[in-house]
Every structure is written in structure tokens, then in C-alpha cells.
mmCIF file of C-alpha atoms in Angstrom:
data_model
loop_
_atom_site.group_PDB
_atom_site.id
_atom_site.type_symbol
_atom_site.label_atom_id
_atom_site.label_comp_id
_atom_site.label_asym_id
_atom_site.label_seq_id
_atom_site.Cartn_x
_atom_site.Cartn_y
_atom_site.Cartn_z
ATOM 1 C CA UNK V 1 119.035 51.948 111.936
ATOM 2 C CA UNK V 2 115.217 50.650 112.095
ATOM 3 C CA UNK V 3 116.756 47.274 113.188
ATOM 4 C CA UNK V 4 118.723 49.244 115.660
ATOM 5 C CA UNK V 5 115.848 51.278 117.298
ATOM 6 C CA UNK V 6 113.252 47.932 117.332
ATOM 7 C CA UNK V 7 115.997 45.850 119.018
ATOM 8 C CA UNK V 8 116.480 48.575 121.967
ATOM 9 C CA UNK V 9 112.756 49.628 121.888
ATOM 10 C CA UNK V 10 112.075 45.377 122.280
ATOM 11 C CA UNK V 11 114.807 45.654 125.366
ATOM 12 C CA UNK V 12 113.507 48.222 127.514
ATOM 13 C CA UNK V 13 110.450 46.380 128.600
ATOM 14 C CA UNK V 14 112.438 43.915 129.968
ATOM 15 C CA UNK V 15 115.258 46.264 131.702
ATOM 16 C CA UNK V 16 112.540 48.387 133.226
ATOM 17 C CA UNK V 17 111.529 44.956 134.427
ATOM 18 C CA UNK V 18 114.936 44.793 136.163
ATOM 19 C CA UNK V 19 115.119 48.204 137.512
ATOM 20 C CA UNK V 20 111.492 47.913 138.864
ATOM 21 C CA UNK V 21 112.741 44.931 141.048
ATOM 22 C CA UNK V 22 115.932 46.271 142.078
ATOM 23 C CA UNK V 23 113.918 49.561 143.131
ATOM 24 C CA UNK V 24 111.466 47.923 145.054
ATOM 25 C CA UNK V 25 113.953 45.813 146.813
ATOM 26 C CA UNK V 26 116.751 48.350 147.917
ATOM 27 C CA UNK V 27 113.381 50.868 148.939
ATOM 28 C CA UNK V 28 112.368 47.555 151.128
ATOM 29 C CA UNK V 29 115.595 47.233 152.680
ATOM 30 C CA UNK V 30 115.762 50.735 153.667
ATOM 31 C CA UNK V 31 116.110 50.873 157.835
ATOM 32 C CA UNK V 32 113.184 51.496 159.929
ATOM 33 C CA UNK V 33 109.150 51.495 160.255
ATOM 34 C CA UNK V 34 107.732 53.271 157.707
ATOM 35 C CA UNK V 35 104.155 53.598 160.460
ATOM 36 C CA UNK V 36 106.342 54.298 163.118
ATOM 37 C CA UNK V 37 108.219 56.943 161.127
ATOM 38 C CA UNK V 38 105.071 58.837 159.741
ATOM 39 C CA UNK V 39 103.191 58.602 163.334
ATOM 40 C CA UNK V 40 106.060 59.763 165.179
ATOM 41 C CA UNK V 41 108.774 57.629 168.028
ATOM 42 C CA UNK V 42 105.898 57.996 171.006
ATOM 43 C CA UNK V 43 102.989 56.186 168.756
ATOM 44 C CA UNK V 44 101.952 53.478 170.491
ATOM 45 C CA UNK V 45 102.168 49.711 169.009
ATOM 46 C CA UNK V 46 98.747 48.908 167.696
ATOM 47 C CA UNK V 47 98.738 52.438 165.842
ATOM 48 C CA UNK V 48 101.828 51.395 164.056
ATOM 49 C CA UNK V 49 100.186 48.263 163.483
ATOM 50 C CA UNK V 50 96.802 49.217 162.353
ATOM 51 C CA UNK V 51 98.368 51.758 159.836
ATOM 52 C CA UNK V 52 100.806 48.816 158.469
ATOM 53 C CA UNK V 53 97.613 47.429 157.620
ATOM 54 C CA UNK V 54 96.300 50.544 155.876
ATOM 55 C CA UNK V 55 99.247 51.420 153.515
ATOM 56 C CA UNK V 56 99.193 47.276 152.788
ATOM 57 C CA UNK V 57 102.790 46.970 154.510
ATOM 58 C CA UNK V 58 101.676 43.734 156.132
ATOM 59 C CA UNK V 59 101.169 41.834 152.904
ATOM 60 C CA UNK V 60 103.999 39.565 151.598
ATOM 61 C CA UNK V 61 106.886 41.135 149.691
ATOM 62 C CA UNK V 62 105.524 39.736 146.273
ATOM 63 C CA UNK V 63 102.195 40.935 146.633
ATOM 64 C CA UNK V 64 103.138 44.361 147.591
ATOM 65 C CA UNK V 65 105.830 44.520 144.197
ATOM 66 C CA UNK V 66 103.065 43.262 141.606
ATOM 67 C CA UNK V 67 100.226 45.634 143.008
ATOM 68 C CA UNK V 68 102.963 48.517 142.973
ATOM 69 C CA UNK V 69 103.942 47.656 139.347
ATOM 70 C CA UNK V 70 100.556 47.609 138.240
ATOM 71 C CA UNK V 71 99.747 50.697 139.736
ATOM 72 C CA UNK V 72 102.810 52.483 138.721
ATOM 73 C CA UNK V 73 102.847 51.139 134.962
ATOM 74 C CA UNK V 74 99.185 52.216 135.151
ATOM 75 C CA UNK V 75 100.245 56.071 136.563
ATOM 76 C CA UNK V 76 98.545 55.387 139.897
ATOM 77 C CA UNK V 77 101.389 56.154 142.041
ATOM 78 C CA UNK V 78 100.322 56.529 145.505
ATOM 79 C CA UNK V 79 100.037 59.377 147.795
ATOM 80 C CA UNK V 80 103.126 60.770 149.643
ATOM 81 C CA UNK V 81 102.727 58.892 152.993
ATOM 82 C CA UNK V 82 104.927 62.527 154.868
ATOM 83 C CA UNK V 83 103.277 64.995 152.411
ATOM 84 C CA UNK V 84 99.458 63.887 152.082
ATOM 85 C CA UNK V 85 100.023 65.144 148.319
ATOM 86 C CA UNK V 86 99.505 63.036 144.864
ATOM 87 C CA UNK V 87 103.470 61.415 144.120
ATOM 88 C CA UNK V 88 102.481 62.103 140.378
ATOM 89 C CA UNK V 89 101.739 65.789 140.945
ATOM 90 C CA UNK V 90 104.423 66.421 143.369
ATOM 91 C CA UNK V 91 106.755 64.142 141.598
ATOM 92 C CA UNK V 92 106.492 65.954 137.932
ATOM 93 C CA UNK V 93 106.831 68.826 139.186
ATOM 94 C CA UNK V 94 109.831 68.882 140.935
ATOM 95 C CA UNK V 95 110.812 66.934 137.643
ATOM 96 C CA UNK V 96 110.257 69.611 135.957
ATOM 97 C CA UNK V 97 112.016 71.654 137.882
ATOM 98 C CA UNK V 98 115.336 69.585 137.755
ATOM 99 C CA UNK V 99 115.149 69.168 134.262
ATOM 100 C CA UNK V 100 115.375 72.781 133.683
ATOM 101 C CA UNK V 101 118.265 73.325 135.862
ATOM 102 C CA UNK V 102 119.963 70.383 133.717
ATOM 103 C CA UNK V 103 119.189 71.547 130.807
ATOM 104 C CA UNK V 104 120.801 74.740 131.526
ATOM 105 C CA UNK V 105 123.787 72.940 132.583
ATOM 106 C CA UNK V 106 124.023 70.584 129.391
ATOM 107 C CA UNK V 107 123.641 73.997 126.833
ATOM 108 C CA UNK V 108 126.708 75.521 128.570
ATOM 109 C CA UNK V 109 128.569 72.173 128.674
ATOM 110 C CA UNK V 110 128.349 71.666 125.289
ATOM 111 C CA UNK V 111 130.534 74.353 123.629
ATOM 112 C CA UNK V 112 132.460 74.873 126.365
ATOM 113 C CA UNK V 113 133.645 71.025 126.630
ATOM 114 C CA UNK V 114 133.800 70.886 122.981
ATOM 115 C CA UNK V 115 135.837 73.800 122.494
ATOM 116 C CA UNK V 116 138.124 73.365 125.341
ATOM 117 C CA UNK V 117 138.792 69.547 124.008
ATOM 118 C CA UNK V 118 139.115 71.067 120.617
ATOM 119 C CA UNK V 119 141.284 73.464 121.326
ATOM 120 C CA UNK V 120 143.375 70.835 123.540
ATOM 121 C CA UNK V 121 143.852 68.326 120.720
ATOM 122 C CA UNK V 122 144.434 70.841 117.476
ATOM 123 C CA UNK V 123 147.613 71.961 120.413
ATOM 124 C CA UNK V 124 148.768 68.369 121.354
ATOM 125 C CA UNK V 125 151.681 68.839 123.692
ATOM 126 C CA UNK V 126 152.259 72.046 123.821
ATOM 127 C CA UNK V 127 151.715 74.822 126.605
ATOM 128 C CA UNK V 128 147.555 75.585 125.664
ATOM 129 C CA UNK V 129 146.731 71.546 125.823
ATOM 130 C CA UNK V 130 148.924 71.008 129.118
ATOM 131 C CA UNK V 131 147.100 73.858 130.292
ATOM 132 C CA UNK V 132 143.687 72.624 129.304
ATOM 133 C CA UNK V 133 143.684 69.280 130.372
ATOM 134 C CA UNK V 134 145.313 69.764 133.716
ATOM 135 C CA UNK V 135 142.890 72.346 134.901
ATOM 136 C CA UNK V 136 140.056 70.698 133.633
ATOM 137 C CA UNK V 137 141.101 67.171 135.231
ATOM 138 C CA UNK V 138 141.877 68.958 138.692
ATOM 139 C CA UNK V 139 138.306 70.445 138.348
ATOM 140 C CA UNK V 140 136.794 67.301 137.612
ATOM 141 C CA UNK V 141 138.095 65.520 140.837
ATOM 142 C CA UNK V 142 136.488 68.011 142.974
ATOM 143 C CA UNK V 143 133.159 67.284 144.494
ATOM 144 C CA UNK V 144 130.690 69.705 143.176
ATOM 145 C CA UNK V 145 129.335 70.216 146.832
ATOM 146 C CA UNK V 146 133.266 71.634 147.344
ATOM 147 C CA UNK V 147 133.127 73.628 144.106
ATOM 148 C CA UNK V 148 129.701 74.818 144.959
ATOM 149 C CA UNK V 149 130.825 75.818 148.489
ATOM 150 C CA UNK V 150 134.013 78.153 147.293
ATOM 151 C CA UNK V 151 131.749 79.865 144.688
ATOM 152 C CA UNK V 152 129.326 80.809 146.779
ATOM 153 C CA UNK V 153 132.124 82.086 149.604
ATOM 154 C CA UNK V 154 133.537 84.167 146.439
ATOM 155 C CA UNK V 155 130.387 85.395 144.471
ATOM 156 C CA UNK V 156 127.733 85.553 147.292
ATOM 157 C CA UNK V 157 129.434 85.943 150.780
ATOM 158 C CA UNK V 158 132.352 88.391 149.514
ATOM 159 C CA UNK V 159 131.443 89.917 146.208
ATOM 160 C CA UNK V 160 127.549 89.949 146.505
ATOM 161 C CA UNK V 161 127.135 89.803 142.987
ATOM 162 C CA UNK V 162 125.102 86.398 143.236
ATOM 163 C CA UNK V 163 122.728 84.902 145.667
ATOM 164 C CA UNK V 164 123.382 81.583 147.698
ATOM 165 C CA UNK V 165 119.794 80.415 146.762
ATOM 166 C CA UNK V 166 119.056 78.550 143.426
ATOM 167 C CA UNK V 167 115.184 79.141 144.862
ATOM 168 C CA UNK V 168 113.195 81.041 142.816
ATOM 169 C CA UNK V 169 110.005 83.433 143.984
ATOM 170 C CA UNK V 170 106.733 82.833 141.863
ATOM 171 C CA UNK V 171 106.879 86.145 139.604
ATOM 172 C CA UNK V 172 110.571 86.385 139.026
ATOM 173 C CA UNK V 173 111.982 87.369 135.392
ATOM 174 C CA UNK V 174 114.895 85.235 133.395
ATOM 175 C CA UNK V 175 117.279 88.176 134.322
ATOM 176 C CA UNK V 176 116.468 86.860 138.181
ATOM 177 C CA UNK V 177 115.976 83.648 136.608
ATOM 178 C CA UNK V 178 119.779 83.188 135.511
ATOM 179 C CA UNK V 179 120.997 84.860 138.528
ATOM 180 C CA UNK V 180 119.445 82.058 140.938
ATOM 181 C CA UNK V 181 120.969 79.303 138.225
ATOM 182 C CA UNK V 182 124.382 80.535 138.021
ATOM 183 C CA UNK V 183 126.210 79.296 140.471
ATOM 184 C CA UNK V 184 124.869 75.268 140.451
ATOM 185 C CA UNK V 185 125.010 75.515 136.626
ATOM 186 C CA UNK V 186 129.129 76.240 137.119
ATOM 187 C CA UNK V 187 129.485 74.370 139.900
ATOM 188 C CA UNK V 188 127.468 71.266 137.727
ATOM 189 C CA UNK V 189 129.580 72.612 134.149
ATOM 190 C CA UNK V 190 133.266 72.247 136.169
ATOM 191 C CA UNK V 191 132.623 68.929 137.367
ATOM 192 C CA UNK V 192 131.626 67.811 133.939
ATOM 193 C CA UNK V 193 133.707 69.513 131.464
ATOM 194 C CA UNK V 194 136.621 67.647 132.080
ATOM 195 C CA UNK V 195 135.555 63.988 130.808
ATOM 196 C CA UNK V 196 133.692 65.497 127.947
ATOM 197 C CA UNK V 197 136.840 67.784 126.524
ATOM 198 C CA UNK V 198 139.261 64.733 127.080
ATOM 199 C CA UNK V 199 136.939 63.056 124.565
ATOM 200 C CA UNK V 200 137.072 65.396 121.809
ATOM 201 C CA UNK V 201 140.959 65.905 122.310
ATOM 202 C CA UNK V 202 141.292 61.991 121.655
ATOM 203 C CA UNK V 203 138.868 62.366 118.468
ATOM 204 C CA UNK V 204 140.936 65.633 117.630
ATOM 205 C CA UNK V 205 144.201 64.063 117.021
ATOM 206 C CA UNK V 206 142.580 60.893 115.942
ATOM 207 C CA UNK V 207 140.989 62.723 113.086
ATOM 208 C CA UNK V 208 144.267 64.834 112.131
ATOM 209 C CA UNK V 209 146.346 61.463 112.121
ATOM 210 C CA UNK V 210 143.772 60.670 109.749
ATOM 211 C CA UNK V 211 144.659 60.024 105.943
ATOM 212 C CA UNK V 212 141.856 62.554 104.438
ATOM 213 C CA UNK V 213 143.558 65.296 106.627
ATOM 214 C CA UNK V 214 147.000 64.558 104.992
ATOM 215 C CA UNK V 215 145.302 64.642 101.756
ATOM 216 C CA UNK V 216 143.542 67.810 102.756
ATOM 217 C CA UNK V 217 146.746 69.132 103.375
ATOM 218 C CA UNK V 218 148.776 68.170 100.302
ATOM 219 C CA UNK V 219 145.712 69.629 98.166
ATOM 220 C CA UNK V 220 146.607 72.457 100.162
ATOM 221 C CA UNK V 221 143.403 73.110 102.046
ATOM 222 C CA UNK V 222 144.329 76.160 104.546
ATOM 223 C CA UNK V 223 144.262 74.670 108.271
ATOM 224 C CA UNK V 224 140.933 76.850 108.734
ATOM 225 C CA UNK V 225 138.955 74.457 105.979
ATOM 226 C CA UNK V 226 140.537 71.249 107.290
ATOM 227 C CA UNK V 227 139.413 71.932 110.564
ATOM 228 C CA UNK V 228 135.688 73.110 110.120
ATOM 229 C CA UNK V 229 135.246 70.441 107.159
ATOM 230 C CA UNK V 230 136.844 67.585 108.455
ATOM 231 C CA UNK V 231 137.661 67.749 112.434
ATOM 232 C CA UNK V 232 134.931 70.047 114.068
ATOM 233 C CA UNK V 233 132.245 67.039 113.091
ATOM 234 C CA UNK V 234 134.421 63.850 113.365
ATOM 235 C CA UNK V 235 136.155 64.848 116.421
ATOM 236 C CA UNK V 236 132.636 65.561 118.437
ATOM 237 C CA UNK V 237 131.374 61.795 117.545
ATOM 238 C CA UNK V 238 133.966 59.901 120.404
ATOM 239 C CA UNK V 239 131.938 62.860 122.489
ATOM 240 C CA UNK V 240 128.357 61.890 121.760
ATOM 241 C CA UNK V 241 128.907 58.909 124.479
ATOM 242 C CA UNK V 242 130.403 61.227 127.134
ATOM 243 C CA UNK V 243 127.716 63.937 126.719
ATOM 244 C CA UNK V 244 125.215 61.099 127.540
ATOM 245 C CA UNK V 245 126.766 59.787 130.293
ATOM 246 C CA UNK V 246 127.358 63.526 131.739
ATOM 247 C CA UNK V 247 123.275 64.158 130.884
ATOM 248 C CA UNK V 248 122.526 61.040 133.319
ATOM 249 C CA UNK V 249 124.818 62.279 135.647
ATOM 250 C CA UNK V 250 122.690 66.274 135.424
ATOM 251 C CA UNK V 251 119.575 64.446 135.633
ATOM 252 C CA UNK V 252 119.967 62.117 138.268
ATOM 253 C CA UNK V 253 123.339 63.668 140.606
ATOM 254 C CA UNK V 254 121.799 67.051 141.230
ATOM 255 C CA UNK V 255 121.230 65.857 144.845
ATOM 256 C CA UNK V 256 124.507 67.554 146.318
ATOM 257 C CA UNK V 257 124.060 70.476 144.026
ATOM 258 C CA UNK V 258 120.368 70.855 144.707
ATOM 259 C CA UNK V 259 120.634 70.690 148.254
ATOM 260 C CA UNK V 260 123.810 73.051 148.834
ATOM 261 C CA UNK V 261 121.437 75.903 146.875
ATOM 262 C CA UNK V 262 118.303 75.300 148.051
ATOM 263 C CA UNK V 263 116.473 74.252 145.020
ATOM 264 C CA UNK V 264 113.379 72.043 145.064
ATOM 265 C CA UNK V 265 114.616 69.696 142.659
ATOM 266 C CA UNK V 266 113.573 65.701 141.912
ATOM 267 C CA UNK V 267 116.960 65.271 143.648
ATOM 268 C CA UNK V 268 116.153 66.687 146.988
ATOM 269 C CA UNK V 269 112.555 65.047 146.379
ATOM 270 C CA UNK V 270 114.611 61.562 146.859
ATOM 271 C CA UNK V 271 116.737 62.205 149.501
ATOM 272 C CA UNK V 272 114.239 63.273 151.210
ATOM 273 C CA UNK V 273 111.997 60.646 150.853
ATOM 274 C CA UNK V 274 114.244 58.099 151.407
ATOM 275 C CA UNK V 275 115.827 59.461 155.049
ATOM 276 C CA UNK V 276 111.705 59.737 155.582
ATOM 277 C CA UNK V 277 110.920 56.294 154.665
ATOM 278 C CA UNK V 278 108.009 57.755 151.798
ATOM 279 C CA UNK V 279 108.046 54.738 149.832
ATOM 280 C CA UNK V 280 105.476 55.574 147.153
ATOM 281 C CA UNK V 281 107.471 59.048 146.542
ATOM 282 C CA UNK V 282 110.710 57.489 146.512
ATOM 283 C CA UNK V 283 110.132 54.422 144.361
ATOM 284 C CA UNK V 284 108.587 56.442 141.979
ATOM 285 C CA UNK V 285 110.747 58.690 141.513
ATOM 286 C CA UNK V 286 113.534 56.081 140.900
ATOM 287 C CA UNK V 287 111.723 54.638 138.516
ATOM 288 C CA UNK V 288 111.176 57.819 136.893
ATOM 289 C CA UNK V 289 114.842 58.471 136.997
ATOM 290 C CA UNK V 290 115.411 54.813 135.342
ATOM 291 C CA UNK V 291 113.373 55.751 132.284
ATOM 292 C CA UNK V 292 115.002 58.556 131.781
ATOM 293 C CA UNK V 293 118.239 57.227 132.109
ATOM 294 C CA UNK V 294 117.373 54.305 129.240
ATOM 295 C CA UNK V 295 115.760 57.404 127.095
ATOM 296 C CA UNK V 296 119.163 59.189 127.441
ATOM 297 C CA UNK V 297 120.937 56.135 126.541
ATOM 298 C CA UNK V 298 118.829 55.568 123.982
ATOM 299 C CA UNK V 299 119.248 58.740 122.403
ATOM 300 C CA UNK V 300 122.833 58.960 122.291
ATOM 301 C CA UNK V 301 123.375 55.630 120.630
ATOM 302 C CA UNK V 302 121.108 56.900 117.893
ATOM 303 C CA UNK V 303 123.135 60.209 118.036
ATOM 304 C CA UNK V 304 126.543 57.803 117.769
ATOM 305 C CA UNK V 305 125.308 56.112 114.541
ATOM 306 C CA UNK V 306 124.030 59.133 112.862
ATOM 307 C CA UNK V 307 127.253 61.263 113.365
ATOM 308 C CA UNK V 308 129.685 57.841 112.365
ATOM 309 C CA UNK V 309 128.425 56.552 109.240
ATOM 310 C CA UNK V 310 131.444 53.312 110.145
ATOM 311 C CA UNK V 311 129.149 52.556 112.630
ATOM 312 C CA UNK V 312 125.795 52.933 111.231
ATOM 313 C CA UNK V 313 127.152 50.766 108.401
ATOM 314 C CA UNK V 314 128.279 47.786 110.534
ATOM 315 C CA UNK V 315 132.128 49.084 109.982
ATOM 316 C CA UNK V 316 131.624 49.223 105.770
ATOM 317 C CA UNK V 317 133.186 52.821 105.510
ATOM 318 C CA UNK V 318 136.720 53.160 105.990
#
């Protein structure tokens, strides 16, 4: 495991490395002036040139990335060139922000992913499972901006119970709190649940295929015991890797789902910057998004090994 952790420690230097470029180069491809955008269509040419000059745009393309490496490996970030506001600041806030609302969308997707995929593969082919995995694959090939749209018609438009806002006023309790998150936390959960259960299904009947559950059985082990002991933990391992993948996905897809409720999230921060041409905001906070991505990553493989002893072994356990 310490081998493990130095190797992908020693990597992400070098894929940052790799993300930084591919960051700066999509942000440099991006259409239009980025003076002409923040002075406005009727600026005339020699203001868009002089303030070229000021943000450094007229430098070459190599310059510009090492200075903006530096500075961003460094935490100097820039200032927002639409919002006149430190890209730090502004950036880790709405951070925080969006990590909140994920969070609150991973805690729910947890047991209700496990338990539906659980439940799914302890009733292989029969009514419950068909059930299960047909709803939850027809909810997973929805668009959460369609999902988001018919529960807010039902729970906000018609019923009033919820409102269409994921905004929240400074002052507001957690009972206010969990109101606002409701609806993009279900909307987020739906979309997700489906690839996580099918997971633990596969590791559910994997694990009662399994020779130790026979043997469980012929010691005669009630069904209860067999499956807290020996399923509940091996079946959620094939799972670890899906719950990863569906935690980048919270952190870094909440654009739809973010914009659709009106919630000042890092998601809406790079939209916006990006149809705004705010390159310090925007390549920040993609490069933000990248660490956290190889953090997530990170922290599932380690998750992986711990729950699988085959694998933290090299494949020594049977």
C-alpha cells in the first residue's frame, strides 16, 4: 500500500502537468476577444488593443502558459477580468458552495444505490430485480436538466410543497436549508443511482456464487448471517469504483443542475466564465476541478485495496 500511494503521489505532478496544458490551450481556443468582450462591441480598436497589452494577451502563447503556471501553482490566480473580484476568493467560495450540494447528493446516493443494487442481486431474476434495474436504468438515461424540470412542475408549480430555487438567503436554518437542496439532490441521486446499484447487483451474485457462501450455507448459517457477514461488505467493493466516478461526476456536472435551480455553484462559475471569455476565472477553476478529480481518484483506489484484500495483496488471497 505505501508503494501504492508513493507511485500515484510521484504521478500527479506530472498529470497536473498535462491537465495544466490542455486547460490553457482549450481556454485559448475559446472564440472571441477577450478586450473586446470586457469593453463592450462599440470599444474602439486601440482600447481593445491597449488593454490586450494590460492583461499580457499580446505576449506569445508560451510565455503567457509558464507565467500562468507559476502564478497559479504559487495561488496567485488573477483577478476576474468581468467581476473586478480576487478568482481565489470568488473561486473557493462558490467551491464551497458546490461541494456542499455534492456532498449532500453522495450521502443519499450511498444507501440508496447500495441497497437498491443489494436488494436487486440477493432477487436475481425475479419480479423485485426486474423491477429495480429497469427503473433505475430508465432513470439514468434521463438528463438531469429533464428530471429536474418535471420535479419542479410536480413539487413546486403544482403541489407547492418545494421551492424552484436551490438559492439560499444569508440567515436561513437547515430546515430551509434542506428544502432549497431537495429537489437538485433527487434530480442529481436519479441520474446516479442507476450505475452505482448495477454494480453492487454484479458483486451480489458474484459473492453468493461464491464457495464461502455455499459453505456458509451447508454449516447452516441462516440467510440473515450470510448476508451481513459475507455479502453486505464484498458486494460494495465492485462499487467503490462507481461511487468515484459518480463523485467526479457531483463535483464537476452540477452545471445543468446548478443552473436549472439557481444555485451559485463552481459549475455556474465556469459556464459563465467561459461564454464571458474570463480567462483567469475559468482556467482556474478547471484546474481546480482537475485536482479534485485526481484526489477523488486517488481516494477510491485506496478505498478499492482496503475493502479487497486480493487486490491489496497483488491477487495472493483466493
Amino acid at each position: 500500500m505505501t508503494r501504492f500511494l508513493l507511485r500515484r503521489l510521484a504521478a500527479i505532478p506530472l498529470t497536473l502537468l498535462v491537465v495544466s496544458a490542455l486547460v490553457f490551450t482549450a481556454t485559448e481556443v475559446l472564440p472571441g476577444d477577450v478586450a473586446r468582450t470586457v469593453l463592450g462591441r462599440e470599444a474602439d480598436a486601440a482600447a481593445v488593443t491597449d488593454l490586450n497589452r494590460q492583461l499580457g494577451l499580446d505576449q506569445p502563447v508560451l510565455v503567457r502558459y509558464v507565467h500562468w503556471l507559476g502564478d497559479f501553482v504559487s495561488g496567485r490566480w488573477g483577478t476576474s477580468y468581468t467581476r473586478h473580484s480576487d478568482v481565489r476568493t470568488l473561486l473557493l467560495d462558490r467551491l464551497g458552495d458546490s461541494l456542499l450540494l455534492a456532498l449532500a447528493a453522495f450521502v443519499l446516493l450511498v444507501p440508496v444505490a447500495l441497497g437498491l443494487g443489494l436488494l436487486a442481486g440477493l432477487y436475481r431474476d425475479r419480479l423485485l430485480d426486474r423491477v429495480i434495474s429497469g427503473v433505475t436504468l430508465a432513470l439514468g438515461a434521463i438528463p438531469e436538466f429533464v428530471t429536474g424540470v418535471v420535479l419542479m412542475v410536480v413539487f413546486s408549480v403544482n403541489l407547492h410543497w418545494l421551492p424552484t430555487s436551490a438559492r439560499l438567503s444569508p440567515g436561513e436554518g437547515p430546515v430551509e436549508m434542506l428544502r432549497h437542496f431537495t429537489l437538485p439532490v433527487v434530480s442529481l441521486v436519479l441520474l446516479c443511482t442507476g450505475y452505482v446499484a448495477r454494480h453492487v447487483r454484479t458483486g451480489t451474485i458474484a459473492v453468493l456464487e461464491g464457495p464461502y457462501v455455499r459453505a456458509a450455507r451447508l454449516r447452516g448459517h441462516s440467510e440473515r448471517r450470510i448476508v451481513l457477514r459475507h455479502v453486505l461488505r464484498n458486494a460494495t467493493v465492485p462499487a467503490t469504483s462507481a461511487l468515484g466516478i459518480q463523485l467526479q461526476y457531483l463535483l464537476g456536472g452540477l452545471v445543468v443542475v446548478e443552473l436549472l435551480f439557481n444555485y451559485p455553484g463552481v459549475g455556474d462559475l465556469l459556464l459563465r466564465s467561459a461564454l464571458d471569455k474570463d480567462l483567469p476565472t475559468l482556467q482556474a477553476t478547471a484546474m481546480v476541478l482537475g485536482v479534485l478529480y485526481l484526489l477523488v481518484v486517488l481516494v477510491a483506489d485506496v478505498a478499492y485495496r482496503l475493502l479487497d484484500p486480493r487486490v491489496r495483496l497483488g491477487g495472493a488471497v483466493a
